[in-house]
Amino acid sequence: MPKVLVMNAGSSSHKLSLFSDKIENARSALWKAHIEWGKKNPSYTLKNGSQESNPIYLQTTSVKQGIQEVIEKLWIGDFAVIKGVHEIEWIGHRVVHGGSLFHQPVLINASVKKDISNLSSLAPLHNPINLEGIELLEKIFPSIPHFAVFDTAFHRTMREEIKTYPIPYEWREKGIERYGFHGISHSYCAKQIKKWIKPQETPFKLINCHLGNGASLCAIQDGFSIDTTMGFTPMEGLMMGTRSGSIDPGILIYCLRNKNLSLEELDHLLNFESGLKGIGGTSDMREIHAFKNKQSQLALDMYIYRLKTGIGAMTASLGGIDALCFTGGIGENDSYLRKKTCEELAYLGIQLDLQKNQGGNQDREISLRDSPVKVFVIHTQEEWMIAKSCLECLT
């Protein structure tokens, strides 16, 4: 049976999933691997059906060698599900920034790779990693089609007044606009929540919170992106693991003029040394909770404050809210953060069921039955969405 392998390269992890060409649902992966690079000793876990490994430490800190090591587990060892590379017929890759060039999945060729590389300055934490993954898998699987699926594509439905920044219009004509990111995840959650909601006569207004090392909100009306917090690059918007999110641009001018920072130093500080890490000393929300000191508490308070004000802004864009969804590593697993955020948004009609909020690894509604605004936890399945997009391209 033909199979599709999906590579989802993030800013701090790589996820690999294998699917058959008959994808029944988002839980139908034949095999999964999750590599985490954020720790001193990178590790990965494997899943094969109901069987899941404990963390396995990589024998290398090299991304290329680490991915090669993990991919070989597809056909070597206790978690093997295929006999060799010949059983895989297509590869799907998540690419974060497609700019104004890519609004749908594309077959990867030299020209597409050049465009992805040229867009790397707009997503320096992501596009180079995405391209590295593409080129590595092309060496392992040289004779089969590779497809790119873009995070920015979902947001192509945003209106001009939302996409356009209040800067000289000539900049807009040169492609400086709000693109938005996490589109694969936002689209997946919108599709899943649609199954939970009874049909209504008025437009359905959802705010999706993708909270991981990177974080963004999306205002979604009837399945279409209306507004989002990330913009021209994945640095805008919410406070994140290592990224600042939105700050006063005057701070940047001040630092360049008065603090003798180079552009490269400023870029590094904003992308790699800010956010939770800059304030609380770590980009890992679990460690922020565990540290229990003044700076970690400040980092947590700031994160929740910026999250709730962002949700308020998305509510204004939609003209109301019917449902709120939490997804991503933090959104799916941090019950305290969900509780605090929802408590501070009670004025919108959000009523959380504390018991439902606490338990369970499954997708679920966590609001009270009579809550005017429904609240959900959805475990995002970006790899499944990418696999579906690849198969749709082929058919």
GROMACS .gro file of C-alpha atoms in nm:
model
  395
    1MET     CA    1   0.000   0.000   0.000
    2PRO     CA    2   0.148   0.343  -0.097
    3LYS     CA    3   0.263   0.558   0.194
    4VAL     CA    4   0.335   0.927   0.252
    5LEU     CA    5   0.599   1.050   0.496
    6VAL     CA    6   0.555   1.397   0.650
    7MET     CA    7   0.830   1.618   0.790
    8ASN     CA    8   0.717   1.898   1.023
    9ALA     CA    9   1.024   2.101   1.114
   10GLY     CA   10   0.963   2.357   1.390
   11SER     CA   11   1.188   2.606   1.564
   12SER     CA   12   1.270   2.364   1.849
   13SER     CA   13   1.156   2.022   1.728
   14HIS     CA   14   1.106   1.792   1.431
   15LYS     CA   15   0.799   1.572   1.390
   16LEU     CA   16   0.787   1.286   1.141
   17SER     CA   17   0.474   1.086   1.058
   18LEU     CA   18   0.399   0.804   0.817
   19PHE     CA   19   0.050   0.760   0.668
   20SER     CA   20  -0.106   0.522   0.419
   21ASP     CA   21  -0.272   0.672   0.113
   22LYS     CA   22  -0.610   0.598   0.273
   23ILE     CA   23  -0.611   0.850   0.558
   24GLU     CA   24  -0.926   0.786   0.758
   25ASN     CA   25  -0.875   1.039   1.036
   26ALA     CA   26  -0.614   1.248   1.213
   27ARG     CA   27  -0.520   0.961   1.444
   28SER     CA   28  -0.441   0.723   1.158
   29ALA     CA   29  -0.062   0.764   1.147
   30LEU     CA   30   0.117   0.431   1.109
   31TRP     CA   31   0.432   0.565   1.275
   32LYS     CA   32   0.540   0.885   1.449
   33ALA     CA   33   0.866   1.033   1.572
   34HIS     CA   34   0.915   1.351   1.774
   35ILE     CA   35   1.265   1.496   1.806
   36GLU     CA   36   1.324   1.769   2.068
   37TRP     CA   37   1.633   1.985   2.021
   38GLY     CA   38   1.575   2.237   2.302
   39LYS     CA   39   1.755   2.040   2.573
   40LYS     CA   40   2.130   1.997   2.627
   41ASN     CA   41   2.096   1.633   2.519
   42PRO     CA   42   1.853   1.608   2.223
   43SER     CA   43   1.614   1.314   2.238
   44TYR     CA   44   1.328   1.158   2.045
   45THR     CA   45   1.027   0.937   2.102
   46LEU     CA   46   0.874   0.684   1.864
   47LYS     CA   47   0.515   0.568   1.832
   48ASN     CA   48   0.385   0.270   1.640
   49GLY     CA   49   0.012   0.221   1.688
   50SER     CA   50  -0.048   0.190   2.062
   51GLN     CA   51   0.321   0.123   2.134
   52GLU     CA   52   0.523   0.429   2.242
   53SER     CA   53   0.887   0.452   2.342
   54ASN     CA   54   1.045   0.631   2.633
   55PRO     CA   55   1.273   0.923   2.535
   56ILE     CA   56   1.575   0.797   2.340
   57TYR     CA   57   1.884   1.018   2.345
   58LEU     CA   58   2.039   1.094   2.010
   59GLN     CA   59   2.399   0.993   1.948
   60THR     CA   60   2.466   1.333   1.794
   61THR     CA   61   2.375   1.702   1.826
   62SER     CA   62   2.381   1.740   1.446
   63VAL     CA   63   2.030   1.795   1.307
   64LYS     CA   64   2.113   1.618   0.981
   65GLN     CA   65   2.261   1.314   1.153
   66GLY     CA   66   1.983   1.308   1.411
   67ILE     CA   67   1.706   1.305   1.149
   68GLN     CA   68   1.891   1.035   0.953
   69GLU     CA   69   1.914   0.825   1.270
   70VAL     CA   70   1.543   0.861   1.346
   71ILE     CA   71   1.420   0.799   0.990
   72GLU     CA   72   1.606   0.469   0.980
   73LYS     CA   73   1.384   0.355   1.268
   74LEU     CA   74   1.106   0.330   1.008
   75TRP     CA   75   1.260   0.003   0.890
   76ILE     CA   76   1.510  -0.086   1.166
   77GLY     CA   77   1.434  -0.188   1.524
   78ASP     CA   78   1.131  -0.255   1.743
   79PHE     CA   79   0.922   0.030   1.599
   80ALA     CA   80   0.978  -0.051   1.231
   81VAL     CA   81   0.664  -0.051   1.015
   82ILE     CA   82   0.809  -0.082   0.664
   83LYS     CA   83   1.078  -0.295   0.498
   84GLY     CA   84   1.268  -0.010   0.335
   85VAL     CA   85   1.264   0.326   0.159
   86HIS     CA   86   1.093   0.176  -0.147
   87GLU     CA   87   0.757   0.162   0.038
   88ILE     CA   88   0.735   0.542   0.064
   89GLU     CA   89   0.595   0.707  -0.249
   90TRP     CA   90   0.551   1.074  -0.149
   91ILE     CA   91   0.702   1.316   0.101
   92GLY     CA   92   0.524   1.620   0.248
   93HIS     CA   93   0.708   1.910   0.411
   94ARG     CA   94   0.577   2.191   0.626
   95VAL     CA   95   0.722   2.526   0.515
   96VAL     CA   96   0.650   2.823   0.736
   97HIS     CA   97   0.682   3.124   0.505
   98GLY     CA   98   0.550   3.117   0.150
   99GLY     CA   99   0.524   3.495   0.117
  100SER     CA  100   0.301   3.611  -0.166
  101LEU     CA  101   0.436   3.334  -0.392
  102PHE     CA  102   0.268   3.023  -0.254
  103HIS     CA  103  -0.103   3.003  -0.171
  104GLN     CA  104  -0.138   2.626  -0.204
  105PRO     CA  105   0.078   2.311  -0.182
  106VAL     CA  106   0.339   2.275  -0.457
  107LEU     CA  107   0.563   2.004  -0.600
  108ILE     CA  108   0.917   2.089  -0.489
  109ASN     CA  109   1.180   2.159  -0.754
  110ALA     CA  110   1.495   2.372  -0.770
  111SER     CA  111   1.295   2.690  -0.832
  112VAL     CA  112   1.067   2.629  -0.532
  113LYS     CA  113   1.369   2.563  -0.309
  114LYS     CA  114   1.529   2.888  -0.425
  115ASP     CA  115   1.211   3.079  -0.340
  116ILE     CA  116   1.193   2.916   0.006
  117SER     CA  117   1.557   3.014   0.063
  118ASN     CA  118   1.495   3.372  -0.050
  119LEU     CA  119   1.213   3.398   0.205
  120SER     CA  120   1.440   3.284   0.489
  121SER     CA  121   1.513   3.641   0.597
  122LEU     CA  122   1.143   3.670   0.687
  123ALA     CA  123   1.140   3.349   0.894
  124PRO     CA  124   1.501   3.291   1.006
  125LEU     CA  125   1.400   3.039   1.274
  126HIS     CA  126   1.197   2.829   1.032
  127ASN     CA  127   1.256   2.847   0.656
  128PRO     CA  128   1.625   2.749   0.677
  129ILE     CA  129   1.528   2.449   0.894
  130ASN     CA  130   1.243   2.361   0.655
  131LEU     CA  131   1.479   2.379   0.358
  132GLU     CA  132   1.743   2.174   0.539
  133GLY     CA  133   1.482   1.904   0.601
  134ILE     CA  134   1.374   1.906   0.237
  135GLU     CA  135   1.729   1.866   0.109
  136LEU     CA  136   1.811   1.592   0.360
  137LEU     CA  137   1.502   1.388   0.273
  138GLU     CA  138   1.567   1.439  -0.099
  139LYS     CA  139   1.900   1.261  -0.047
  140ILE     CA  140   1.736   0.974   0.140
  141PHE     CA  141   1.437   0.956  -0.099
  142PRO     CA  142   1.576   1.095  -0.429
  143SER     CA  143   1.335   0.944  -0.679
  144ILE     CA  144   0.990   1.029  -0.536
  145PRO     CA  145   0.784   1.350  -0.535
  146HIS     CA  146   0.829   1.596  -0.249
  147PHE     CA  147   0.557   1.854  -0.174
  148ALA     CA  148   0.570   2.177   0.027
  149VAL     CA  149   0.267   2.287   0.231
  150PHE     CA  150   0.281   2.648   0.355
  151ASP     CA  151   0.171   2.789   0.689
  152THR     CA  152   0.100   3.128   0.537
  153ALA     CA  153  -0.149   2.998   0.278
  154PHE     CA  154  -0.446   2.974   0.519
  155HIS     CA  155  -0.437   3.349   0.583
  156ARG     CA  156  -0.478   3.457   0.220
  157THR     CA  157  -0.845   3.540   0.297
  158MET     CA  158  -0.758   3.832   0.529
  159ARG     CA  159  -0.888   4.170   0.409
  160GLU     CA  160  -0.658   4.446   0.284
  161GLU     CA  161  -0.705   4.671   0.587
  162ILE     CA  162  -0.590   4.382   0.808
  163LYS     CA  163  -0.296   4.277   0.591
  164THR     CA  164  -0.164   4.629   0.533
  165TYR     CA  165   0.064   4.803   0.785
  166PRO     CA  166   0.034   5.180   0.854
  167ILE     CA  167   0.370   5.254   0.689
  168PRO     CA  168   0.451   5.414   0.349
  169TYR     CA  169   0.231   5.244   0.091
  170GLU     CA  170   0.533   5.185  -0.132
  171TRP     CA  171   0.645   4.924   0.122
  172ARG     CA  172   0.314   4.741   0.079
  173GLU     CA  173   0.371   4.735  -0.296
  174LYS     CA  174   0.708   4.569  -0.228
  175GLY     CA  175   0.547   4.282  -0.038
  176ILE     CA  176   0.567   4.406   0.320
  177GLU     CA  177   0.234   4.295   0.462
  178ARG     CA  178   0.080   4.069   0.727
  179TYR     CA  179   0.115   3.708   0.613
  180GLY     CA  180   0.031   3.516   0.932
  181PHE     CA  181   0.159   3.173   1.034
  182HIS     CA  182   0.055   2.844   1.199
  183GLY     CA  183  -0.206   2.825   0.925
  184ILE     CA  184  -0.195   2.445   0.899
  185SER     CA  185  -0.272   2.415   1.272
  186HIS     CA  186  -0.537   2.689   1.271
  187SER     CA  187  -0.710   2.527   0.974
  188TYR     CA  188  -0.706   2.182   1.137
  189CYS     CA  189  -0.858   2.308   1.462
  190ALA     CA  190  -1.131   2.496   1.277
  191LYS     CA  191  -1.226   2.180   1.087
  192GLN     CA  192  -1.235   1.971   1.406
  193ILE     CA  193  -1.442   2.216   1.607
  194LYS     CA  194  -1.696   2.236   1.326
  195LYS     CA  195  -1.783   1.873   1.411
  196TRP     CA  196  -1.869   1.973   1.769
  197ILE     CA  197  -2.086   2.272   1.690
  198LYS     CA  198  -2.451   2.262   1.589
  199PRO     CA  199  -2.529   2.451   1.267
  200GLN     CA  200  -2.632   2.811   1.328
  201GLU     CA  201  -2.783   3.083   1.113
  202THR     CA  202  -2.523   3.347   1.202
  203PRO     CA  203  -2.152   3.320   1.106
  204PHE     CA  204  -1.954   3.097   1.344
  205LYS     CA  205  -1.677   3.293   1.516
  206LEU     CA  206  -1.379   3.101   1.652
  207ILE     CA  207  -1.055   3.222   1.808
  208ASN     CA  208  -0.781   2.960   1.790
  209CYS     CA  209  -0.481   2.985   2.025
  210HIS     CA  210  -0.178   2.798   1.894
  211LEU     CA  211   0.057   2.811   2.191
  212GLY     CA  212   0.391   2.634   2.154
  213ASN     CA  213   0.747   2.763   2.141
  214GLY     CA  214   0.602   2.988   1.875
  215ALA     CA  215   0.254   3.124   1.945
  216SER     CA  216  -0.022   3.293   1.750
  217LEU     CA  217  -0.394   3.360   1.759
  218CYS     CA  218  -0.627   3.339   1.463
  219ALA     CA  219  -0.974   3.489   1.426
  220ILE     CA  220  -1.169   3.242   1.210
  221GLN     CA  221  -1.516   3.298   1.069
  222ASP     CA  222  -1.692   3.000   0.911
  223GLY     CA  223  -1.355   2.830   0.855
  224PHE     CA  224  -1.178   3.129   0.696
  225SER     CA  225  -0.894   3.332   0.849
  226ILE     CA  226  -1.009   3.687   0.922
  227ASP     CA  227  -0.718   3.811   1.136
  228THR     CA  228  -0.409   3.676   1.312
  229THR     CA  229  -0.143   3.801   1.552
  230MET     CA  230   0.172   3.705   1.360
  231GLY     CA  231   0.252   3.930   1.071
  232PHE     CA  232   0.525   3.993   0.814
  233THR     CA  233   0.744   3.754   1.015
  234PRO     CA  234   0.672   3.500   1.291
  235MET     CA  235   0.813   3.748   1.545
  236GLU     CA  236   0.504   3.969   1.575
  237GLY     CA  237   0.219   3.918   1.819
  238LEU     CA  238   0.216   3.715   2.138
  239MET     CA  239   0.507   3.665   2.379
  240MET     CA  240   0.673   3.335   2.282
  241GLY     CA  241   0.937   3.091   2.399
  242THR     CA  242   1.241   3.283   2.274
  243ARG     CA  243   1.077   3.554   2.059
  244SER     CA  244   0.966   3.890   2.194
  245GLY     CA  245   0.638   3.924   2.010
  246SER     CA  246   0.515   4.279   1.946
  247ILE     CA  247   0.718   4.558   2.105
  248ASP     CA  248   0.753   4.933   2.048
  249PRO     CA  249   0.960   4.974   1.725
  250GLY     CA  250   1.121   5.275   1.889
  251ILE     CA  251   1.305   5.037   2.122
  252LEU     CA  252   1.486   4.888   1.823
  253ILE     CA  253   1.589   5.230   1.690
  254TYR     CA  254   1.707   5.329   2.039
  255CYS     CA  255   1.918   5.013   2.076
  256LEU     CA  256   2.078   5.058   1.735
  257ARG     CA  257   2.159   5.423   1.804
  258ASN     CA  258   2.256   5.416   2.171
  259LYS     CA  259   2.351   5.060   2.273
  260ASN     CA  260   2.598   4.990   1.992
  261LEU     CA  261   2.408   4.679   1.886
  262SER     CA  262   2.459   4.550   1.534
  263LEU     CA  263   2.164   4.434   1.324
  264GLU     CA  264   2.283   4.075   1.366
  265GLU     CA  265   2.300   4.110   1.745
  266LEU     CA  266   1.956   4.268   1.760
  267ASP     CA  267   1.810   3.996   1.536
  268HIS     CA  268   1.959   3.726   1.760
  269LEU     CA  269   1.835   3.889   2.083
  270LEU     CA  270   1.478   3.928   1.956
  271ASN     CA  271   1.454   3.580   1.801
  272PHE     CA  272   1.655   3.366   2.043
  273GLU     CA  273   1.697   3.549   2.377
  274SER     CA  274   1.360   3.716   2.438
  275GLY     CA  275   1.011   3.601   2.535
  276LEU     CA  276   0.988   3.354   2.821
  277LYS     CA  277   1.362   3.291   2.805
  278GLY     CA  278   1.450   3.659   2.822
  279ILE     CA  279   1.230   3.728   3.125
  280GLY     CA  280   1.211   3.392   3.305
  281GLY     CA  281   1.543   3.235   3.210
  282THR     CA  282   1.398   2.945   3.008
  283SER     CA  283   1.182   2.897   2.699
  284ASP     CA  284   1.015   2.589   2.853
  285MET     CA  285   0.680   2.675   3.014
  286ARG     CA  286   0.706   2.367   3.237
  287GLU     CA  287   1.026   2.509   3.387
  288ILE     CA  288   0.867   2.854   3.422
  289HIS     CA  289   0.602   2.694   3.645
  290ALA     CA  290   0.862   2.494   3.839
  291PHE     CA  291   1.112   2.775   3.911
  292LYS     CA  292   0.872   2.971   4.135
  293ASN     CA  293   1.087   3.284   4.154
  294LYS     CA  294   1.015   3.650   4.085
  295GLN     CA  295   1.129   3.650   3.723
  296SER     CA  296   0.954   3.327   3.628
  297GLN     CA  297   0.630   3.457   3.783
  298LEU     CA  298   0.669   3.781   3.590
  299ALA     CA  299   0.723   3.586   3.269
  300LEU     CA  300   0.406   3.383   3.332
  301ASP     CA  301   0.202   3.692   3.419
  302MET     CA  302   0.323   3.870   3.106
  303TYR     CA  303   0.247   3.569   2.888
  304ILE     CA  304  -0.111   3.545   3.015
  305TYR     CA  305  -0.163   3.922   2.996
  306ARG     CA  306  -0.055   3.934   2.632
  307LEU     CA  307  -0.259   3.624   2.551
  308LYS     CA  308  -0.581   3.766   2.698
  309THR     CA  309  -0.538   4.107   2.531
  310GLY     CA  310  -0.468   3.931   2.201
  311ILE     CA  311  -0.788   3.729   2.237
  312GLY     CA  312  -0.972   4.055   2.307
  313ALA     CA  313  -0.834   4.206   1.986
  314MET     CA  314  -0.932   3.899   1.782
  315THR     CA  315  -1.283   3.917   1.933
  316ALA     CA  316  -1.307   4.277   1.811
  317SER     CA  317  -1.197   4.169   1.461
  318LEU     CA  318  -1.473   3.908   1.451
  319GLY     CA  319  -1.736   4.128   1.615
  320GLY     CA  320  -1.793   3.864   1.883
  321ILE     CA  321  -1.688   3.513   1.979
  322ASP     CA  322  -1.868   3.177   1.976
  323ALA     CA  323  -1.577   2.949   2.064
  324LEU     CA  324  -1.223   2.960   2.198
  325CYS     CA  325  -0.973   2.682   2.129
  326PHE     CA  326  -0.636   2.599   2.285
  327THR     CA  327  -0.380   2.396   2.089
  328GLY     CA  328  -0.003   2.351   2.058
  329GLY     CA  329   0.229   2.214   2.326
  330ILE     CA  330   0.140   2.477   2.587
  331GLY     CA  331  -0.222   2.519   2.485
  332GLU     CA  332  -0.293   2.146   2.501
  333ASN     CA  333  -0.106   2.068   2.824
  334ASP     CA  334  -0.109   2.372   3.054
  335SER     CA  335  -0.437   2.361   3.247
  336TYR     CA  336  -0.330   2.648   3.477
  337LEU     CA  337  -0.270   2.882   3.185
  338ARG     CA  338  -0.607   2.794   3.032
  339LYS     CA  339  -0.780   2.850   3.366
  340LYS     CA  340  -0.620   3.189   3.431
  341THR     CA  341  -0.680   3.310   3.077
  342CYS     CA  342  -1.046   3.208   3.079
  343GLU     CA  343  -1.104   3.361   3.425
  344GLU     CA  344  -0.979   3.695   3.297
  345LEU     CA  345  -1.203   3.668   2.989
  346ALA     CA  346  -1.519   3.582   3.183
  347TYR     CA  347  -1.672   3.913   3.071
  348LEU     CA  348  -1.695   3.767   2.718
  349GLY     CA  349  -1.922   3.487   2.841
  350ILE     CA  350  -1.652   3.223   2.891
  351GLN     CA  351  -1.737   2.978   3.170
  352LEU     CA  352  -1.479   2.705   3.224
  353ASP     CA  353  -1.555   2.361   3.365
  354LEU     CA  354  -1.260   2.320   3.603
  355GLN     CA  355  -1.282   1.941   3.613
  356LYS     CA  356  -1.284   1.903   3.235
  357ASN     CA  357  -1.001   2.153   3.210
  358GLN     CA  358  -0.779   1.943   3.435
  359GLY     CA  359  -0.799   1.597   3.286
  360GLY     CA  360  -0.756   1.404   2.968
  361ASN     CA  361  -0.528   1.381   2.666
  362GLN     CA  362  -0.816   1.369   2.422
  363ASP     CA  363  -0.979   1.647   2.224
  364ARG     CA  364  -1.259   1.784   2.438
  365GLU     CA  365  -1.487   2.071   2.529
  366ILE     CA  366  -1.381   2.223   2.864
  367SER     CA  367  -1.652   2.486   2.911
  368LEU     CA  368  -1.964   2.449   3.122
  369ARG     CA  369  -2.267   2.315   2.938
  370ASP     CA  370  -2.450   2.650   2.948
  371SER     CA  371  -2.143   2.867   2.877
  372PRO     CA  372  -2.233   3.125   2.609
  373VAL     CA  373  -1.883   3.080   2.463
  374LYS     CA  374  -1.763   2.724   2.412
  375VAL     CA  375  -1.401   2.639   2.501
  376PHE     CA  376  -1.208   2.349   2.349
  377VAL     CA  377  -0.873   2.173   2.374
  378ILE     CA  378  -0.774   2.027   2.038
  379HIS     CA  379  -0.452   1.831   1.983
  380THR     CA  380  -0.335   1.978   1.656
  381GLN     CA  381  -0.245   1.730   1.382
  382GLU     CA  382  -0.042   1.933   1.135
  383GLU     CA  383   0.124   1.626   0.987
  384TRP     CA  384  -0.213   1.473   0.897
  385MET     CA  385  -0.319   1.798   0.729
  386ILE     CA  386   0.007   1.801   0.531
  387ALA     CA  387  -0.042   1.437   0.425
  388LYS     CA  388  -0.398   1.512   0.310
  389SER     CA  389  -0.275   1.813   0.113
  390CYS     CA  390  -0.013   1.598  -0.064
  391LEU     CA  391  -0.269   1.335  -0.162
  392GLU     CA  392  -0.510   1.605  -0.283
  393CYS     CA  393  -0.233   1.741  -0.506
  394LEU     CA  394  -0.186   1.398  -0.658
  395THR     CA  395  -0.556   1.345  -0.725
   0.00000   0.00000   0.00000
